[in-house]
Coordinates of C-alpha atoms (C1' of nucleotides) in Angstrom, one line a residue:
Chain A
M1 CA 39.7 8.5 -29.8
R2 CA 39.6 12.3 -30.5
G3 CA 40.6 12.8 -34.4
K4 CA 40.8 15.7 -36.7
K5 CA 37.1 15.8 -37.4
G6 CA 35.5 13.9 -34.6
Y7 CA 35.7 10.9 -32.2
T8 CA 36.4 7.5 -33.4
Y9 CA 35.7 4.4 -31.8
E10 CA 36.2 0.7 -33.0
Y11 CA 32.7 -0.2 -32.7
A12 CA 29.4 1.7 -33.9
R13 CA 27.6 3.3 -30.8
P14 CA 24.3 4.3 -30.4
A15 CA 23.5 8.1 -29.5
L16 CA 22.7 8.9 -26.0
T17 CA 20.3 11.5 -25.0
V18 CA 18.2 12.4 -21.8
D19 CA 14.5 13.6 -22.1
C20 CA 12.4 15.2 -19.2
V21 CA 8.8 14.8 -18.6
V22 CA 8.4 18.0 -16.4
F23 CA 5.2 18.3 -14.6
G24 CA 3.2 21.4 -13.2
F25 CA -0.1 22.0 -11.7
G26 CA -2.0 24.8 -13.0
G27 CA -5.7 26.0 -13.4
G28 CA -6.7 22.8 -11.7
E29 CA -5.2 20.3 -14.0
L30 CA -2.0 18.5 -14.3
E31 CA 0.3 20.0 -16.9
V32 CA 3.3 18.8 -18.9
L33 CA 5.9 21.0 -20.2
L34 CA 6.6 20.9 -24.0
I35 CA 8.7 22.4 -26.3
E36 CA 8.1 23.1 -30.2
R37 CA 11.1 21.8 -32.1
G38 CA 12.8 24.5 -34.3
L39 CA 14.8 21.7 -36.3
A40 CA 14.3 18.8 -38.3
P41 CA 13.4 15.9 -37.7
Y42 CA 10.0 16.6 -36.4
E43 CA 10.2 20.4 -37.0
G44 CA 7.2 22.2 -35.5
W45 CA 6.1 19.3 -33.5
W46 CA 5.8 19.5 -29.7
A47 CA 8.5 17.0 -27.9
L48 CA 9.8 17.1 -24.7
P49 CA 12.8 18.9 -23.8
G50 CA 16.1 17.2 -23.6
G51 CA 19.6 16.9 -25.5
F52 CA 22.6 14.7 -25.8
V53 CA 24.5 13.3 -22.8
R54 CA 28.0 14.8 -22.4
V55 CA 30.7 12.2 -22.0
G56 CA 32.0 12.2 -18.4
E57 CA 28.3 13.8 -17.3
D58 CA 26.2 11.9 -14.7
L59 CA 22.7 11.3 -16.3
G60 CA 20.7 13.2 -13.6
A61 CA 22.8 16.2 -14.1
A62 CA 22.4 15.7 -18.0
A63 CA 18.8 16.1 -17.4
G64 CA 19.0 18.8 -15.2
R65 CA 20.9 20.9 -17.3
E66 CA 18.9 20.3 -20.4
L67 CA 15.9 21.4 -18.5
S68 CA 17.8 24.8 -17.3
E69 CA 19.1 25.5 -20.8
E70 CA 15.8 24.8 -22.7
A71 CA 13.4 26.1 -20.3
G72 CA 14.7 27.9 -17.4
I73 CA 13.5 25.5 -15.1
D74 CA 15.1 24.1 -11.7
A75 CA 13.2 21.1 -10.8
G76 CA 12.2 20.6 -7.1
Y77 CA 12.0 16.6 -7.9
L78 CA 13.6 14.7 -10.5
E79 CA 13.7 10.9 -10.9
Q80 CA 14.7 8.7 -13.5
L81 CA 11.9 7.1 -15.5
G82 CA 13.9 4.4 -17.7
A83 CA 15.7 4.0 -21.0
F84 CA 13.7 4.2 -24.2
G85 CA 15.9 2.6 -27.0
A86 CA 13.8 1.1 -29.9
P87 CA 15.9 1.2 -32.8
G88 CA 13.4 3.3 -35.2
R89 CA 12.3 5.8 -32.7
D90 CA 14.5 8.4 -34.3
P91 CA 14.5 8.5 -37.9
R92 CA 18.2 9.8 -38.3
E93 CA 20.0 6.9 -36.3
H94 CA 19.7 4.6 -33.1
V95 CA 19.4 7.2 -30.4
V96 CA 18.8 5.6 -26.7
S97 CA 17.0 8.2 -24.3
V98 CA 17.2 8.2 -20.8
A99 CA 14.1 9.6 -19.6
Y100 CA 13.5 11.6 -16.5
W101 CA 10.2 13.1 -14.8
A102 CA 10.6 16.2 -12.9
L103 CA 8.0 18.0 -10.7
V104 CA 8.2 22.0 -10.5
R105 CA 6.5 24.3 -8.3
P106 CA 4.6 27.3 -9.9
G107 CA 7.1 30.3 -9.7
D108 CA 10.2 28.2 -9.7
Y109 CA 10.7 29.0 -13.1
R110 CA 10.2 31.3 -15.9
L111 CA 9.5 29.8 -19.1
A112 CA 12.3 30.4 -21.6
A113 CA 12.4 28.9 -25.0
A114 CA 16.1 28.6 -25.9
T115 CA 18.7 26.4 -27.7
D116 CA 16.7 24.6 -30.6
A117 CA 13.2 25.3 -29.4
V118 CA 11.1 27.8 -30.7
A119 CA 8.7 27.9 -28.1
A120 CA 8.1 26.2 -24.4
R121 CA 4.3 25.8 -23.2
W122 CA 2.4 23.9 -20.7
H123 CA -0.2 21.4 -22.0
G124 CA -2.6 19.8 -19.9
V125 CA -2.2 16.0 -20.0
G126 CA -5.6 15.5 -20.7
A127 CA -5.2 17.0 -24.3
L128 CA -1.8 16.8 -25.6
P129 CA -0.9 17.2 -29.2
R130 CA 0.7 14.5 -31.1
L131 CA 4.1 14.4 -30.0
A132 CA 7.5 14.0 -31.9
F133 CA 9.5 10.7 -31.6
D134 CA 8.0 8.4 -29.1
H135 CA 7.6 10.9 -26.7
G136 CA 3.9 10.3 -26.3
E137 CA 4.7 6.9 -25.0
I138 CA 7.3 8.3 -22.5
V139 CA 4.5 10.8 -21.1
G140 CA 2.3 7.9 -20.7
V141 CA 4.8 6.0 -18.6
A142 CA 5.7 9.2 -16.7
V143 CA 2.2 10.1 -15.8
E144 CA 1.5 6.1 -14.8
R145 CA 4.8 6.4 -12.6
L146 CA 3.5 9.5 -11.1
R147 CA 0.2 8.2 -10.0
A148 CA 1.9 5.3 -8.4
R149 CA 4.6 7.5 -6.8
V150 CA 2.0 9.8 -5.2
R151 CA -0.1 7.4 -3.4
H152 CA 3.1 6.1 -1.6
Q153 CA 5.4 9.0 -1.2
P154 CA 4.8 12.4 -0.4
V155 CA 6.1 14.1 -3.6
G156 CA 3.2 15.8 -4.4
F157 CA 4.1 19.1 -2.4
N158 CA 6.3 19.9 -5.0
L159 CA 3.9 20.9 -7.5
L160 CA 2.2 23.3 -4.8
P161 CA 3.7 26.5 -3.6
E162 CA 5.2 26.2 0.1
K163 CA 2.1 27.4 1.6
F164 CA -1.2 25.8 0.7
T165 CA -4.5 24.8 1.9
L166 CA -5.7 21.1 2.4
T167 CA -8.5 22.2 -0.2
E168 CA -5.5 23.0 -2.7
L169 CA -3.8 19.7 -1.8
Q170 CA -7.0 17.8 -2.5
G171 CA -7.5 19.5 -6.0
L172 CA -4.0 18.2 -6.6
Y173 CA -4.2 14.7 -5.9
E174 CA -7.7 14.6 -7.6
A175 CA -6.2 15.9 -10.8
I176 CA -3.2 13.7 -10.7
L177 CA -5.3 10.5 -9.8
G178 CA -8.2 11.4 -12.3
E179 CA -10.8 10.9 -9.7
G180 CA -12.7 12.5 -6.9
L181 CA -11.8 12.3 -3.3
D182 CA -14.1 12.5 0.0
K183 CA -13.2 15.8 1.6
R184 CA -13.5 14.6 5.1
N185 CA -11.6 11.1 4.7
F186 CA -8.8 13.0 2.7
R187 CA -8.2 15.5 5.4
K188 CA -8.3 12.7 8.3
R189 CA -5.8 10.6 6.0
V190 CA -3.3 13.2 5.3
L191 CA -3.4 15.0 8.9
A192 CA -2.9 11.5 10.4
L193 CA 0.3 11.1 8.4
D194 CA 1.6 13.8 10.3
L195 CA 3.8 15.4 7.7
L196 CA 2.4 18.7 7.7
T197 CA 2.8 21.9 9.8
A198 CA 0.0 24.2 10.3
L199 CA 1.1 28.0 9.8
P200 CA 0.1 30.7 11.7
E201 CA -1.8 32.3 9.1
E202 CA -4.9 31.9 7.0
R203 CA -5.7 32.4 3.2
R204 CA -8.5 34.8 2.9
E205 CA -9.6 35.2 -0.6
G206 CA -13.3 35.7 -1.7
A207 CA -16.4 35.8 0.5
H208 CA -16.1 33.1 2.5
R209 CA -14.6 31.5 5.5
P210 CA -10.5 31.7 5.4
A211 CA -8.6 28.3 5.0
Q212 CA -5.8 27.1 7.3
L213 CA -2.5 27.1 5.7
Y214 CA -0.1 24.6 6.0
R215 CA 3.5 23.6 4.6
F216 CA 5.0 20.3 4.0
D217 CA 7.7 19.5 6.8
P218 CA 10.5 17.5 5.3
D219 CA 11.9 16.7 8.9
K220 CA 8.8 14.8 10.1
Y221 CA 8.9 12.7 7.0
A222 CA 12.6 11.8 7.3
R223 CA 11.9 10.8 10.9
L224 CA 8.9 8.6 9.9
E225 CA 11.2 7.1 6.7
R226 CA 14.1 6.2 9.1
R227 CA 11.9 3.3 10.8
G228 CA 10.6 1.7 8.0
F229 CA 7.1 2.8 7.2
H230 CA 4.6 3.0 4.4
F231 CA 1.5 4.9 3.4
E232 CA -1.4 4.6 0.8
L233 CA -2.6 7.8 0.0
Chain B
M1 CA 30.5 7.3 -39.9
R2 CA 32.6 4.4 -41.0
G3 CA 36.1 4.7 -41.3
K4 CA 39.1 2.8 -41.9
K5 CA 39.8 1.8 -38.5
G6 CA 36.2 2.5 -36.8
Y7 CA 33.2 4.6 -36.4
T8 CA 33.8 8.6 -36.0
Y9 CA 31.2 10.9 -34.4
E10 CA 31.2 14.5 -34.6
Y11 CA 30.7 14.5 -30.7
A12 CA 32.1 12.1 -28.0
R13 CA 29.7 9.3 -27.2
P14 CA 29.6 7.5 -23.8
A15 CA 29.6 3.5 -24.6
L16 CA 26.2 1.9 -23.9
T17 CA 25.8 -1.6 -22.4
V18 CA 23.3 -3.8 -20.7
D19 CA 23.7 -5.8 -17.5
C20 CA 21.2 -8.1 -16.1
V21 CA 20.2 -9.2 -12.8
V22 CA 18.9 -12.7 -13.0
F23 CA 17.3 -14.3 -10.2
G24 CA 16.7 -17.7 -9.4
F25 CA 15.4 -19.9 -6.6
G26 CA 17.2 -22.7 -5.1
G27 CA 17.6 -24.3 -1.9
G28 CA 15.0 -22.1 -0.2
E29 CA 16.8 -19.2 -1.2
L30 CA 16.6 -16.3 -3.7
E31 CA 19.8 -16.4 -5.9
V32 CA 21.6 -14.1 -8.4
L33 CA 23.4 -15.3 -11.2
L34 CA 27.1 -13.7 -11.6
I35 CA 29.9 -14.5 -13.9
E36 CA 33.5 -14.3 -12.9
R37 CA 35.3 -12.0 -15.2
G38 CA 38.2 -13.2 -17.5
L39 CA 39.4 -9.7 -18.4
A40 CA 40.5 -6.5 -17.3
P41 CA 39.0 -4.5 -15.5
Y42 CA 38.2 -6.3 -12.4
E43 CA 39.7 -9.6 -13.8
G44 CA 38.7 -12.3 -11.5
W45 CA 36.1 -10.3 -10.0
W46 CA 32.2 -11.6 -10.0
A47 CA 29.8 -9.4 -12.1
L48 CA 26.7 -9.2 -13.7
P49 CA 26.5 -10.8 -17.1
G50 CA 26.2 -8.1 -19.7
G51 CA 27.9 -6.3 -22.9
F52 CA 27.8 -3.7 -25.5
V53 CA 24.7 -2.9 -27.1
R54 CA 24.7 -3.0 -31.1
V55 CA 23.5 -0.3 -33.0
G56 CA 20.3 -0.8 -34.4
E57 CA 19.4 -3.4 -31.4
D58 CA 16.5 -3.1 -29.1
L59 CA 17.7 -2.7 -25.4
G60 CA 15.4 -5.6 -24.1
A61 CA 16.9 -7.8 -26.8
A62 CA 20.2 -7.0 -26.2
A63 CA 19.6 -8.1 -22.9
G64 CA 18.4 -11.3 -23.6
R65 CA 21.1 -11.7 -26.1
E66 CA 23.6 -11.1 -23.7
L67 CA 22.0 -13.7 -21.2
S68 CA 21.8 -16.4 -23.7
E69 CA 25.4 -15.8 -25.0
E70 CA 27.1 -15.7 -21.7
A71 CA 25.0 -18.0 -19.7
G72 CA 23.0 -20.1 -22.0
I73 CA 19.6 -18.8 -20.3
D74 CA 16.3 -18.0 -21.8
A75 CA 14.4 -15.6 -19.4
G76 CA 10.8 -16.4 -18.4
Y77 CA 10.5 -12.6 -17.2
L78 CA 12.7 -9.7 -18.3
E79 CA 12.0 -6.2 -17.1
Q80 CA 14.0 -3.1 -17.4
L81 CA 15.2 -1.6 -14.1
G82 CA 16.9 1.6 -15.2
A83 CA 20.1 3.2 -16.4
F84 CA 23.4 3.5 -14.4
G85 CA 25.5 6.2 -15.9
A86 CA 27.8 7.6 -13.0
P87 CA 31.0 9.1 -14.8
G88 CA 33.4 6.9 -12.8
R89 CA 31.4 3.4 -12.6
D90 CA 34.0 2.1 -15.5
P91 CA 37.8 3.0 -14.8
R92 CA 38.2 3.0 -18.5
E93 CA 35.8 5.3 -20.0
H94 CA 32.3 6.7 -19.5
V95 CA 30.2 3.7 -19.9
V96 CA 26.4 4.0 -19.3
S97 CA 24.8 0.7 -18.6
V98 CA 21.0 0.0 -18.8
A99 CA 20.1 -2.8 -16.1
Y100 CA 17.4 -5.2 -16.6
W101 CA 16.3 -8.0 -14.1
A102 CA 15.2 -11.4 -15.1
L103 CA 13.2 -14.3 -13.4
V104 CA 14.1 -17.9 -14.7
R105 CA 12.8 -21.3 -13.8
P106 CA 15.2 -23.7 -12.4
G107 CA 15.4 -26.3 -15.6
D108 CA 14.9 -23.3 -18.4
Y109 CA 18.8 -22.9 -18.8
R110 CA 22.1 -24.7 -18.4
L111 CA 24.6 -22.9 -16.6
A112 CA 27.4 -22.3 -19.7
A113 CA 30.2 -19.7 -19.0
A114 CA 31.1 -18.6 -22.5
T115 CA 32.5 -15.0 -24.2
D116 CA 34.6 -13.2 -22.0
A117 CA 33.3 -15.3 -18.6
V118 CA 35.5 -17.7 -16.9
A119 CA 32.7 -19.1 -14.8
A120 CA 28.8 -18.6 -14.1
R121 CA 27.4 -19.3 -10.9
W122 CA 24.5 -18.9 -8.7
H123 CA 25.0 -17.0 -5.4
G124 CA 22.5 -16.5 -2.5
V125 CA 21.5 -12.8 -2.3
G126 CA 22.4 -12.9 1.3
A127 CA 26.0 -13.4 1.0
L128 CA 27.1 -12.0 -2.3
P129 CA 30.8 -11.4 -2.9
R130 CA 32.1 -7.9 -3.7
L131 CA 30.9 -7.0 -7.4
A132 CA 32.8 -5.4 -10.1
F133 CA 31.9 -1.9 -11.2
D134 CA 28.5 -0.8 -9.5
H135 CA 27.0 -4.1 -10.0
G136 CA 26.4 -4.3 -6.3
E137 CA 24.3 -1.4 -6.4
I138 CA 22.6 -2.6 -9.0
V139 CA 21.5 -5.7 -7.4
G140 CA 20.4 -4.1 -4.5
V141 CA 17.9 -1.9 -6.9
A142 CA 17.0 -5.3 -8.3
V143 CA 16.1 -6.9 -5.1
E144 CA 14.1 -3.9 -3.9
R145 CA 12.0 -3.7 -7.3
L146 CA 11.6 -7.7 -7.1
R147 CA 10.2 -7.2 -3.7
A148 CA 7.6 -4.5 -4.8
R149 CA 6.5 -6.2 -7.9
V150 CA 5.8 -9.6 -6.3
R151 CA 3.6 -7.8 -3.8
H152 CA 1.4 -6.4 -6.5
Q153 CA 2.0 -8.5 -9.7
P154 CA 2.0 -12.3 -10.3
V155 CA 5.6 -12.6 -11.5
G156 CA 6.7 -15.2 -8.9
F157 CA 5.8 -18.0 -10.8
N158 CA 8.5 -17.3 -13.1
L159 CA 10.7 -18.7 -10.5
L160 CA 8.9 -21.9 -9.6
P161 CA 8.4 -25.1 -12.0
E162 CA 5.2 -25.1 -14.1
K163 CA 3.5 -27.4 -11.2
F164 CA 4.0 -26.4 -7.7
T165 CA 2.7 -27.0 -4.1
L166 CA 1.2 -24.0 -2.1
T167 CA 3.9 -24.7 0.3
E168 CA 6.7 -23.9 -2.2
L169 CA 5.0 -21.1 -3.3
Q170 CA 4.9 -19.8 0.2
G171 CA 8.5 -20.5 0.7
L172 CA 9.2 -18.6 -2.4
Y173 CA 7.4 -15.6 -1.2
E174 CA 9.2 -15.9 2.2
A175 CA 12.8 -15.9 0.6
I176 CA 12.0 -13.0 -1.6
L177 CA 10.4 -10.9 1.0
G178 CA 12.7 -11.9 3.8
E179 CA 9.9 -12.5 6.3
G180 CA 8.0 -15.3 7.4
L181 CA 4.2 -15.5 6.5
D182 CA 1.3 -17.1 8.0
K183 CA 0.3 -20.5 6.4
R184 CA -3.3 -20.1 6.6
N185 CA -3.4 -16.6 5.6
F186 CA -1.5 -16.9 3.0
R187 CA -3.2 -19.8 1.3
K188 CA -6.6 -17.9 1.8
R189 CA -5.1 -14.9 0.1
V190 CA -3.5 -16.6 -2.8
L191 CA -6.7 -18.6 -3.4
A192 CA -8.7 -15.8 -3.4
L193 CA -6.9 -14.2 -6.3
D194 CA -8.1 -16.9 -8.4
L195 CA -5.1 -17.3 -10.4
L196 CA -4.3 -20.6 -9.6
T197 CA -5.7 -24.0 -11.2
A198 CA -5.6 -27.1 -9.2
L199 CA -4.2 -30.1 -11.0
P200 CA -5.7 -33.6 -10.9
E201 CA -2.6 -34.6 -9.6
E202 CA -0.6 -34.5 -6.2
R203 CA 3.1 -34.3 -5.1
R204 CA 3.8 -37.5 -3.3
E205 CA 7.2 -37.3 -1.8
G206 CA 8.2 -38.5 1.9
A207 CA 6.5 -39.9 4.6
H208 CA 3.4 -37.7 5.1
R209 CA 0.4 -36.3 3.4
P210 CA 0.6 -35.5 -0.2
A211 CA 0.4 -32.0 -1.5
Q212 CA -2.0 -30.6 -4.1
L213 CA -0.5 -29.5 -7.0
Y214 CA -1.1 -25.9 -8.9
R215 CA -0.2 -24.1 -12.0
F216 CA -0.4 -20.4 -12.8
D217 CA -3.1 -19.6 -15.1
P218 CA -2.1 -16.5 -17.2
D219 CA -5.8 -16.3 -18.7
K220 CA -7.3 -15.8 -15.5
Y221 CA -4.7 -13.2 -14.7
A222 CA -5.3 -11.3 -18.2
R223 CA -9.1 -11.6 -17.5
L224 CA -8.4 -9.5 -14.1
E225 CA -6.1 -7.4 -15.4
R226 CA -8.5 -6.1 -18.2
R227 CA -11.3 -4.7 -15.6
G228 CA -8.5 -2.8 -13.7
F229 CA -7.6 -4.4 -10.6
H230 CA -4.6 -4.8 -8.0
F231 CA -4.0 -6.7 -5.0
E232 CA -1.4 -6.8 -2.2
L233 CA 0.5 -9.7 -1.8
Chain C
dC1 C1' -0.6 -50.5 13.9
dC2 C1' 2.1 -46.7 15.8
dT3 C1' 5.1 -43.2 14.7
dT4 C1' 6.6 -39.3 12.1
dT5 C1' 5.9 -35.8 8.8
dT6 C1' 3.9 -32.5 6.2
dC7 C1' -0.9 -31.0 4.4
dG8 C1' -4.9 -28.6 4.8
dT9 C1' -8.5 -25.8 7.1
dG10 C1' -12.1 -21.8 10.3
dT11 C1' -12.9 -18.3 14.0
dG12 C1' -13.2 -14.3 16.4
dG13 C1' -11.3 -9.6 18.0
dA14 C1' -9.3 -5.6 16.3
dA15 C1' -8.1 -2.3 13.0
dA16 C1' -9.0 0.1 8.9
dT17 C1' -12.1 1.6 5.6
dG18 C1' -15.8 4.2 3.4
dA19 C1' -20.1 6.8 3.3
dC20 C1' -22.7 10.3 4.6
dA21 C1' -24.5 16.2 6.1
dC22 C1' -24.3 19.8 8.7
dT23 C1' -22.1 24.1 11.4
dA24 C1' -18.6 27.8 11.3
dA25 C1' -16.5 32.0 9.2
dG26 C1' -16.0 35.3 6.3
dT27 C1' -17.8 38.9 2.3
dC28 C1' -20.8 41.6 -0.4
dA29 C1' -25.2 43.7 -1.3
dA30 C1' -29.8 45.0 -0.2
Chain D
dT1 C1' -27.7 45.3 10.4
dT2 C1' -28.9 41.6 8.3
dG3 C1' -29.5 37.9 5.1
dA4 C1' -27.7 35.5 1.2
dC5 C1' -24.0 33.4 -0.6
dT6 C1' -19.5 30.5 -0.6
dT7 C1' -16.1 27.7 0.9
dA8 C1' -13.6 25.8 5.3
dG9 C1' -14.0 22.4 8.8
dT10 C1' -15.7 18.5 11.3
dG11 C1' -17.6 13.0 13.4
dT12 C1' -20.3 8.6 13.6
dC13 C1' -21.4 4.3 12.4
dA14 C1' -21.5 0.1 9.3
dT15 C1' -18.8 -2.8 6.8
dT16 C1' -14.8 -4.9 5.5
dT17 C1' -10.1 -6.4 6.1
dC18 C1' -6.7 -7.9 8.8
dC19 C1' -4.1 -10.9 11.6
dA20 C1' -3.2 -14.1 15.3
dC21 C1' -4.3 -18.9 16.4
dA22 C1' -4.5 -25.1 17.0
dC23 C1' -5.6 -29.1 15.4
dG24 C1' -7.5 -33.4 12.3
dA25 C1' -5.9 -35.6 7.8
dA26 C1' -3.0 -38.3 4.9
dA27 C1' 0.6 -40.8 3.6
dA28 C1' 5.3 -43.6 4.5
dG29 C1' 8.2 -46.4 7.2
dG30 C1' 9.6 -49.3 10.7

DNA sequence: CCTTTTCGTGTGGAAATGACACTAAGTCAA
DNA sequence: TTGACTTAGTGTCATTTCCACACGAAAAGG
């Protein structure tokens, strides 16, 4: 109900927000995008980008909008993580947040702090600062989810440039899973999945043999997906 | 803000509800608990038990409360499924629902329609009626999640009585996964996990050899869980 | 005591997994 | 031009896991 100075409801309602855990891959490490809050509460703390859901707006759309508003990012992959609604998580009032996690390619964005953010920056997941609200917990759940997802579905490609080498891909998997992988076995498995297309070019950089470039082929994946299948890394 | 006739906020807020997909196991089939709505919209339709989240109330607690209010059920296992917030899912206004799924043992409840429900009844997942709102979709996601979860974590025991036979357990898994399993391999695998304790009793019913009774041992599971492990069915 | 019904058990062949080390191809500097 | 250096790329074998498969055991009831 629209009144003179606000919207009135018969029963009290918690506020509803979305927060995004945006993953990137840089410097051989898995990174998370954080913004520095410019407003109370938690002014000056690092937090996840996010904001209020508008009435009539889809949750996923709200997450995408906040991402683009607060950090100039267009996510290649966006998936819901879950709802976080512990009563004390926001000191002001009861705020329920629907968290999303996203994967972005380096280059599909330009960091731009805006709205109520002072700064936006990538942080390695290994050494995060203390986060505002319950965002530390949310990031933890997101990392777990990413690890589980990456083993069974080809989402990792959204963190690499379109053309990449197998060594780069392996480095990405090692960074996400936090463990070393055997080079020969990794290549065997990845190629056996038949999701990659070898490009007619190589990457030539440095004093050594050049590396074959590949790209992820969504068509091949779609074809396999259709006739029920699953893989393990 | 508390006013004469309601609560007023500066910006419009979607309403926030919880809905529960309650799984049971009866007659050799996986079942879902549905209630028949007594109020518009969708009066007379079958729907998931659920209701509004109160301000200051935890989401999981709200789910548990609605379950006990609307169906007299105390869930043995309760996990969040995710938030469903498509703008048109409720014809009245924008309602975001956080869905939970639960497992209950036959006997840990007595069905009791209450609140705004006309009736509460179990329905086999194979032949559900058309559901109100987007509840059909929610049930679909829940079944998927249950299938995935049951393969990797010992949650199925929450659907069986405390004492059960391996044949019953296998029947449960077959009902959930929707496929037949090999008896000898199933028993080998389950026993190899070392999560069950054989009881000093047998189930003697009918003109045939009696079956060994087992119970799930949470301590054994906790011990394994601690030193990182994972199993597949 | 014979029939019926479900309970409970082991083996072998096939496939998947995982450990492991050297050659290939390029750059650069002597 | 040649040799040193660096990263790319490749195959085998032993072990483990997976999966298909059939029959004796124990009780009840007529």
